[in-house]
Amino acid sequence: MFCGSRREGPWWACCPCLLTSQAMITLQPGDVFVAFTDGISEAMNPADEEWGEERLVACVRTLQKETVPEMIAELIASADQFAAGAKQHDDMTIIVARVLKLPS
């Protein structure tokens, strides 16, 4: 499986200063892949504290037995609960995928 980004497309034309990298990972049946924008990890509470990647990872670990839709809903709910109504200034996008079985 390829994991990374390419230096092409409309976003690259707008933001050529962004550094990109790529890596190869192998996922096994049952593995969960989570990708998120910084609006998730940098969700701020009224005290200007970030939810952070550590809290996000801890939340993902508690949800591994849930379905993908349940995981997405709970991750967004957890970030919203941490934010406690504070105004957010970024998008909150998350992608969750679970490997069901490997092709034969």
mmCIF file of N, CA and C in Angstrom:
data_model
loop_
_atom_site.group_PDB
_atom_site.id
_atom_site.type_symbol
_atom_site.label_atom_id
_atom_site.label_comp_id
_atom_site.label_asym_id
_atom_site.label_seq_id
_atom_site.Cartn_x
_atom_site.Cartn_y
_atom_site.Cartn_z
ATOM 1 N N MET A 1 0.842 -1.172 0.000
ATOM 2 C CA MET A 1 0.000 0.000 0.000
ATOM 3 C C MET A 1 0.886 1.234 0.000
ATOM 4 N N PHE A 2 0.525 2.233 -0.786
ATOM 5 C CA PHE A 2 1.259 3.495 -0.841
ATOM 6 C C PHE A 2 0.645 4.479 0.136
ATOM 7 N N CYS A 3 1.470 5.132 0.889
ATOM 8 C CA CYS A 3 1.006 6.162 1.816
ATOM 9 C C CYS A 3 1.898 7.377 1.629
ATOM 10 N N GLY A 4 1.355 8.470 1.252
ATOM 11 C CA GLY A 4 2.172 9.664 1.076
ATOM 12 C C GLY A 4 1.455 10.681 0.235
ATOM 13 N N SER A 5 2.208 11.598 -0.308
ATOM 14 C CA SER A 5 1.604 12.624 -1.134
ATOM 15 C C SER A 5 2.508 12.938 -2.308
ATOM 16 N N ARG A 6 1.897 13.437 -3.370
ATOM 17 C CA ARG A 6 2.638 13.774 -4.580
ATOM 18 C C ARG A 6 2.680 15.280 -4.728
ATOM 19 N N ARG A 7 3.701 15.758 -5.387
ATOM 20 C CA ARG A 7 3.846 17.193 -5.619
ATOM 21 C C ARG A 7 3.175 17.568 -6.936
ATOM 22 N N GLU A 8 1.877 17.402 -6.990
ATOM 23 C CA GLU A 8 1.118 17.788 -8.172
ATOM 24 C C GLU A 8 -0.319 17.998 -7.767
ATOM 25 N N GLY A 9 -1.112 18.547 -8.651
ATOM 26 C CA GLY A 9 -2.517 18.783 -8.380
ATOM 27 C C GLY A 9 -2.765 20.215 -7.961
ATOM 28 N N PRO A 10 -4.042 20.593 -7.836
ATOM 29 C CA PRO A 10 -4.387 21.979 -7.545
ATOM 30 C C PRO A 10 -3.823 22.484 -6.224
ATOM 31 N N TRP A 11 -3.782 21.625 -5.206
ATOM 32 C CA TRP A 11 -3.278 22.084 -3.906
ATOM 33 C C TRP A 11 -1.807 22.458 -4.012
ATOM 34 N N TRP A 12 -1.035 21.731 -4.832
ATOM 35 C CA TRP A 12 0.399 22.022 -4.946
ATOM 36 C C TRP A 12 0.612 23.378 -5.629
ATOM 37 N N ALA A 13 -0.234 23.714 -6.590
ATOM 38 C CA ALA A 13 -0.116 25.006 -7.262
ATOM 39 C C ALA A 13 -0.346 26.151 -6.280
ATOM 40 N N CYS A 14 -1.214 25.928 -5.301
ATOM 41 C CA CYS A 14 -1.511 26.972 -4.310
ATOM 42 C C CYS A 14 -0.474 27.026 -3.196
ATOM 43 N N CYS A 15 0.119 25.903 -2.866
ATOM 44 C CA CYS A 15 0.996 25.814 -1.697
ATOM 45 C C CYS A 15 2.292 25.074 -2.018
ATOM 46 N N PRO A 16 3.110 25.563 -2.949
ATOM 47 C CA PRO A 16 4.317 24.822 -3.326
ATOM 48 C C PRO A 16 5.368 24.757 -2.226
ATOM 49 N N CYS A 17 5.215 25.575 -1.179
ATOM 50 C CA CYS A 17 6.208 25.575 -0.101
ATOM 51 C C CYS A 17 6.031 24.383 0.834
ATOM 52 N N LEU A 18 4.924 23.655 0.720
ATOM 53 C CA LEU A 18 4.691 22.511 1.598
ATOM 54 C C LEU A 18 5.691 21.398 1.309
ATOM 55 N N LEU A 19 6.236 20.841 2.362
ATOM 56 C CA LEU A 19 7.115 19.687 2.213
ATOM 57 C C LEU A 19 6.256 18.435 2.203
ATOM 58 N N THR A 20 6.572 17.519 1.348
ATOM 59 C CA THR A 20 5.828 16.267 1.294
ATOM 60 C C THR A 20 6.778 15.112 1.494
ATOM 61 N N SER A 21 6.232 14.014 1.923
ATOM 62 C CA SER A 21 7.036 12.810 2.098
ATOM 63 C C SER A 21 6.172 11.611 1.753
ATOM 64 N N GLN A 22 6.812 10.495 1.612
ATOM 65 C CA GLN A 22 6.071 9.278 1.333
ATOM 66 C C GLN A 22 6.703 8.129 2.093
ATOM 67 N N ALA A 23 5.901 7.107 2.315
ATOM 68 C CA ALA A 23 6.368 5.917 3.015
ATOM 69 C C ALA A 23 5.524 4.740 2.567
ATOM 70 N N MET A 24 6.060 3.564 2.726
ATOM 71 C CA MET A 24 5.313 2.340 2.433
ATOM 72 C C MET A 24 4.951 1.691 3.766
ATOM 73 N N ILE A 25 3.693 1.304 3.885
ATOM 74 C CA ILE A 25 3.260 0.583 5.064
ATOM 75 C C ILE A 25 2.476 -0.638 4.604
ATOM 76 N N THR A 26 2.464 -1.664 5.420
ATOM 77 C CA THR A 26 1.690 -2.851 5.126
ATOM 78 C C THR A 26 0.656 -3.006 6.226
ATOM 79 N N LEU A 27 -0.591 -3.037 5.827
ATOM 80 C CA LEU A 27 -1.675 -3.222 6.776
ATOM 81 C C LEU A 27 -2.141 -4.665 6.724
ATOM 82 N N GLN A 28 -2.516 -5.166 7.863
ATOM 83 C CA GLN A 28 -2.993 -6.541 8.000
ATOM 84 C C GLN A 28 -4.479 -6.531 8.341
ATOM 85 N N PRO A 29 -5.174 -7.643 8.111
ATOM 86 C CA PRO A 29 -6.588 -7.706 8.486
ATOM 87 C C PRO A 29 -6.779 -7.285 9.947
ATOM 88 N N GLY A 30 -7.761 -6.421 10.145
ATOM 89 C CA GLY A 30 -8.043 -5.906 11.479
ATOM 90 C C GLY A 30 -7.362 -4.572 11.768
ATOM 91 N N ASP A 31 -6.318 -4.221 11.008
ATOM 92 C CA ASP A 31 -5.645 -2.944 11.219
ATOM 93 C C ASP A 31 -6.585 -1.790 10.883
ATOM 94 N N VAL A 32 -6.376 -0.685 11.563
ATOM 95 C CA VAL A 32 -7.162 0.519 11.331
ATOM 96 C C VAL A 32 -6.211 1.623 10.887
ATOM 97 N N PHE A 33 -6.572 2.312 9.808
ATOM 98 C CA PHE A 33 -5.812 3.441 9.299
ATOM 99 C C PHE A 33 -6.616 4.700 9.579
ATOM 100 N N VAL A 34 -5.987 5.678 10.231
ATOM 101 C CA VAL A 34 -6.655 6.939 10.549
ATOM 102 C C VAL A 34 -5.832 8.085 9.972
ATOM 103 N N ALA A 35 -6.456 8.922 9.179
ATOM 104 C CA ALA A 35 -5.834 10.137 8.647
ATOM 105 C C ALA A 35 -6.710 11.306 9.079
ATOM 106 N N PHE A 36 -6.070 12.422 9.403
ATOM 107 C CA PHE A 36 -6.835 13.555 9.908
ATOM 108 C C PHE A 36 -6.139 14.860 9.546
ATOM 109 N N THR A 37 -6.933 15.911 9.485
ATOM 110 C CA THR A 37 -6.362 17.234 9.281
ATOM 111 C C THR A 37 -5.978 17.807 10.635
ATOM 112 N N ASP A 38 -5.162 18.844 10.598
ATOM 113 C CA ASP A 38 -4.728 19.431 11.860
ATOM 114 C C ASP A 38 -5.866 20.095 12.626
ATOM 115 N N GLY A 39 -7.005 20.297 11.988
ATOM 116 C CA GLY A 39 -8.167 20.813 12.713
ATOM 117 C C GLY A 39 -8.653 19.854 13.774
ATOM 118 N N ILE A 40 -8.394 18.558 13.608
ATOM 119 C CA ILE A 40 -8.749 17.565 14.627
ATOM 120 C C ILE A 40 -7.753 17.636 15.779
ATOM 121 N N SER A 41 -6.482 17.443 15.485
ATOM 122 C CA SER A 41 -5.478 17.391 16.547
ATOM 123 C C SER A 41 -5.265 18.748 17.216
ATOM 124 N N GLU A 42 -5.540 19.833 16.487
ATOM 125 C CA GLU A 42 -5.336 21.165 17.053
ATOM 126 C C GLU A 42 -6.637 21.820 17.513
ATOM 127 N N ALA A 43 -7.677 21.012 17.729
ATOM 128 C CA ALA A 43 -8.922 21.549 18.276
ATOM 129 C C ALA A 43 -8.599 22.185 19.628
ATOM 130 N N MET A 44 -9.046 23.424 19.802
ATOM 131 C CA MET A 44 -8.706 24.194 20.999
ATOM 132 C C MET A 44 -9.886 24.248 21.964
ATOM 133 N N ASN A 45 -9.582 24.197 23.253
ATOM 134 C CA ASN A 45 -10.613 24.381 24.263
ATOM 135 C C ASN A 45 -10.608 25.848 24.715
ATOM 136 N N PRO A 46 -11.528 26.248 25.598
ATOM 137 C CA PRO A 46 -11.579 27.658 26.015
ATOM 138 C C PRO A 46 -10.285 28.157 26.688
ATOM 139 N N ALA A 47 -9.457 27.253 27.203
ATOM 140 C CA ALA A 47 -8.184 27.635 27.834
ATOM 141 C C ALA A 47 -7.051 27.700 26.809
ATOM 142 N N ASP A 48 -7.374 27.632 25.512
ATOM 143 C CA ASP A 48 -6.397 27.649 24.411
ATOM 144 C C ASP A 48 -5.429 26.467 24.459
ATOM 145 N N GLU A 49 -5.903 25.322 24.945
ATOM 146 C CA GLU A 49 -5.114 24.084 24.923
ATOM 147 C C GLU A 49 -5.555 23.270 23.719
ATOM 148 N N GLU A 50 -4.600 22.614 23.069
ATOM 149 C CA GLU A 50 -4.923 21.740 21.940
ATOM 150 C C GLU A 50 -5.316 20.358 22.425
ATOM 151 N N TRP A 51 -6.255 19.734 21.686
ATOM 152 C CA TRP A 51 -6.607 18.348 21.981
ATOM 153 C C TRP A 51 -5.366 17.491 21.800
ATOM 154 N N GLY A 52 -4.636 17.660 20.722
ATOM 155 C CA GLY A 52 -3.340 17.026 20.510
ATOM 156 C C GLY A 52 -3.409 15.613 19.960
ATOM 157 N N GLU A 53 -2.303 15.222 19.347
ATOM 158 C CA GLU A 53 -2.218 13.887 18.752
ATOM 159 C C GLU A 53 -2.223 12.793 19.820
ATOM 160 N N GLU A 54 -1.652 13.056 20.988
ATOM 161 C CA GLU A 54 -1.647 12.029 22.043
ATOM 162 C C GLU A 54 -3.058 11.675 22.464
ATOM 163 N N ARG A 55 -3.919 12.676 22.643
ATOM 164 C CA ARG A 55 -5.308 12.400 23.017
ATOM 165 C C ARG A 55 -6.038 11.694 21.879
ATOM 166 N N LEU A 56 -5.767 12.121 20.649
ATOM 167 C CA LEU A 56 -6.390 11.494 19.494
ATOM 168 C C LEU A 56 -6.008 10.020 19.413
ATOM 169 N N VAL A 57 -4.726 9.712 19.536
ATOM 170 C CA VAL A 57 -4.255 8.320 19.474
ATOM 171 C C VAL A 57 -4.862 7.507 20.617
ATOM 172 N N ALA A 58 -4.913 8.077 21.811
ATOM 173 C CA ALA A 58 -5.509 7.368 22.949
ATOM 174 C C ALA A 58 -6.976 7.060 22.678
ATOM 175 N N CYS A 59 -7.667 8.006 22.071
ATOM 176 C CA CYS A 59 -9.075 7.799 21.738
ATOM 177 C C CYS A 59 -9.221 6.697 20.701
ATOM 178 N N VAL A 60 -8.384 6.724 19.660
ATOM 179 C CA VAL A 60 -8.429 5.678 18.628
ATOM 180 C C VAL A 60 -8.221 4.309 19.264
ATOM 181 N N ARG A 61 -7.273 4.207 20.172
ATOM 182 C CA ARG A 61 -6.991 2.907 20.809
ATOM 183 C C ARG A 61 -8.190 2.376 21.577
ATOM 184 N N THR A 62 -8.984 3.253 22.189
ATOM 185 C CA THR A 62 -10.163 2.788 22.933
ATOM 186 C C THR A 62 -11.298 2.382 22.007
ATOM 187 N N LEU A 63 -11.220 2.776 20.739
ATOM 188 C CA LEU A 63 -12.325 2.548 19.799
ATOM 189 C C LEU A 63 -12.058 1.449 18.782
ATOM 190 N N GLN A 64 -10.975 0.725 18.900
ATOM 191 C CA GLN A 64 -10.584 -0.215 17.845
ATOM 192 C C GLN A 64 -11.597 -1.317 17.584
ATOM 193 N N LYS A 65 -12.432 -1.642 18.530
ATOM 194 C CA LYS A 65 -13.439 -2.694 18.334
ATOM 195 C C LYS A 65 -14.717 -2.154 17.700
ATOM 196 N N GLU A 66 -14.838 -0.826 17.605
ATOM 197 C CA GLU A 66 -16.043 -0.210 17.049
ATOM 198 C C GLU A 66 -16.024 -0.281 15.524
ATOM 199 N N THR A 67 -17.177 -0.054 14.916
ATOM 200 C CA THR A 67 -17.240 0.028 13.454
ATOM 201 C C THR A 67 -16.583 1.338 13.009
ATOM 202 N N VAL A 68 -16.239 1.418 11.734
ATOM 203 C CA VAL A 68 -15.619 2.639 11.213
ATOM 204 C C VAL A 68 -16.540 3.851 11.414
ATOM 205 N N PRO A 69 -17.845 3.774 11.054
ATOM 206 C CA PRO A 69 -18.708 4.944 11.295
ATOM 207 C C PRO A 69 -18.776 5.334 12.776
ATOM 208 N N GLU A 70 -18.807 4.339 13.661
ATOM 209 C CA GLU A 70 -18.823 4.643 15.096
ATOM 210 C C GLU A 70 -17.517 5.308 15.530
ATOM 211 N N MET A 71 -16.391 4.842 14.986
ATOM 212 C CA MET A 71 -15.100 5.448 15.323
ATOM 213 C C MET A 71 -15.071 6.911 14.899
ATOM 214 N N ILE A 72 -15.498 7.193 13.662
ATOM 215 C CA ILE A 72 -15.492 8.575 13.170
ATOM 216 C C ILE A 72 -16.372 9.448 14.052
ATOM 217 N N ALA A 73 -17.575 8.986 14.328
ATOM 218 C CA ALA A 73 -18.506 9.769 15.155
ATOM 219 C C ALA A 73 -17.918 10.033 16.538
ATOM 220 N N GLU A 74 -17.322 9.023 17.139
ATOM 221 C CA GLU A 74 -16.775 9.179 18.491
ATOM 222 C C GLU A 74 -15.533 10.058 18.506
ATOM 223 N N LEU A 75 -14.691 9.958 17.487
ATOM 224 C CA LEU A 75 -13.512 10.824 17.419
ATOM 225 C C LEU A 75 -13.918 12.292 17.291
ATOM 226 N N ILE A 76 -14.886 12.573 16.427
ATOM 227 C CA ILE A 76 -15.374 13.949 16.281
ATOM 228 C C ILE A 76 -16.028 14.408 17.580
ATOM 229 N N ALA A 77 -16.834 13.541 18.191
ATOM 230 C CA ALA A 77 -17.498 13.895 19.451
ATOM 231 C C ALA A 77 -16.473 14.161 20.554
ATOM 232 N N SER A 78 -15.420 13.363 20.609
ATOM 233 C CA SER A 78 -14.388 13.558 21.630
ATOM 234 C C SER A 78 -13.648 14.880 21.443
ATOM 235 N N ALA A 79 -13.319 15.212 20.186
ATOM 236 C CA ALA A 79 -12.673 16.501 19.907
ATOM 237 C C ALA A 79 -13.620 17.649 20.256
ATOM 238 N N ASP A 80 -14.899 17.514 19.908
ATOM 239 C CA ASP A 80 -15.886 18.549 20.233
ATOM 240 C C ASP A 80 -16.059 18.696 21.746
ATOM 241 N N GLN A 81 -16.080 17.560 22.455
ATOM 242 C CA GLN A 81 -16.220 17.608 23.911
ATOM 243 C C GLN A 81 -15.021 18.324 24.531
ATOM 244 N N PHE A 82 -13.829 18.032 24.054
ATOM 245 C CA PHE A 82 -12.630 18.699 24.558
ATOM 246 C C PHE A 82 -12.712 20.203 24.284
ATOM 247 N N ALA A 83 -13.186 20.574 23.085
ATOM 248 C CA ALA A 83 -13.274 21.988 22.711
ATOM 249 C C ALA A 83 -14.275 22.744 23.575
ATOM 250 N N ALA A 84 -15.235 22.035 24.136
ATOM 251 C CA ALA A 84 -16.208 22.616 25.077
ATOM 252 C C ALA A 84 -16.841 23.903 24.552
ATOM 253 N N GLY A 85 -17.210 23.883 23.274
ATOM 254 C CA GLY A 85 -17.910 25.019 22.698
ATOM 255 C C GLY A 85 -17.014 26.148 22.207
ATOM 256 N N ALA A 86 -15.703 26.038 22.396
ATOM 257 C CA ALA A 86 -14.794 27.086 21.916
ATOM 258 C C ALA A 86 -14.869 27.158 20.393
ATOM 259 N N LYS A 87 -14.807 28.352 19.856
ATOM 260 C CA LYS A 87 -14.850 28.534 18.402
ATOM 261 C C LYS A 87 -13.596 27.924 17.781
ATOM 262 N N GLN A 88 -13.802 27.138 16.727
ATOM 263 C CA GLN A 88 -12.694 26.513 16.014
ATOM 264 C C GLN A 88 -12.415 27.311 14.744
ATOM 265 N N HIS A 89 -11.158 27.324 14.321
ATOM 266 C CA HIS A 89 -10.757 28.131 13.180
ATOM 267 C C HIS A 89 -10.209 27.298 12.027
ATOM 268 N N ASP A 90 -10.487 26.000 12.033
ATOM 269 C CA ASP A 90 -9.963 25.127 10.993
ATOM 270 C C ASP A 90 -10.988 24.031 10.723
ATOM 271 N N ASP A 91 -10.853 23.393 9.559
ATOM 272 C CA ASP A 91 -11.740 22.274 9.249
ATOM 273 C C ASP A 91 -11.395 21.099 10.157
ATOM 274 N N MET A 92 -12.346 20.211 10.343
ATOM 275 C CA MET A 92 -12.119 18.984 11.119
ATOM 276 C C MET A 92 -12.482 17.814 10.211
ATOM 277 N N THR A 93 -11.467 17.252 9.592
ATOM 278 C CA THR A 93 -11.667 16.165 8.636
ATOM 279 C C THR A 93 -10.937 14.931 9.124
ATOM 280 N N ILE A 94 -11.602 13.798 9.041
ATOM 281 C CA ILE A 94 -10.990 12.542 9.482
ATOM 282 C C ILE A 94 -11.396 11.422 8.531
ATOM 283 N N ILE A 95 -10.447 10.550 8.237
ATOM 284 C CA ILE A 95 -10.690 9.377 7.400
ATOM 285 C C ILE A 95 -10.279 8.161 8.219
ATOM 286 N N VAL A 96 -11.164 7.186 8.300
ATOM 287 C CA VAL A 96 -10.865 5.945 9.023
ATOM 288 C C VAL A 96 -11.165 4.781 8.089
ATOM 289 N N ALA A 97 -10.219 3.852 8.005
ATOM 290 C CA ALA A 97 -10.409 2.641 7.191
ATOM 291 C C ALA A 97 -9.910 1.441 7.966
ATOM 292 N N ARG A 98 -10.619 0.343 7.852
ATOM 293 C CA ARG A 98 -10.212 -0.908 8.501
ATOM 294 C C ARG A 98 -9.978 -1.952 7.424
ATOM 295 N N VAL A 99 -8.876 -2.687 7.537
ATOM 296 C CA VAL A 99 -8.585 -3.764 6.610
ATOM 297 C C VAL A 99 -9.426 -4.977 7.021
ATOM 298 N N LEU A 100 -10.294 -5.414 6.126
ATOM 299 C CA LEU A 100 -11.148 -6.553 6.432
ATOM 300 C C LEU A 100 -10.475 -7.873 6.099
ATOM 301 N N LYS A 101 -9.912 -7.963 4.883
ATOM 302 C CA LYS A 101 -9.157 -9.156 4.524
ATOM 303 C C LYS A 101 -8.230 -8.790 3.384
ATOM 304 N N LEU A 102 -7.148 -9.508 3.278
ATOM 305 C CA LEU A 102 -6.201 -9.281 2.194
ATOM 306 C C LEU A 102 -6.655 -10.024 0.958
ATOM 307 N N PRO A 103 -6.379 -9.476 -0.218
ATOM 308 C CA PRO A 103 -6.748 -10.183 -1.445
ATOM 309 C C PRO A 103 -5.957 -11.481 -1.561
ATOM 310 N N SER A 104 -6.561 -12.453 -2.180
ATOM 311 C CA SER A 104 -5.903 -13.757 -2.351
ATOM 312 C C SER A 104 -4.864 -13.714 -3.435
#
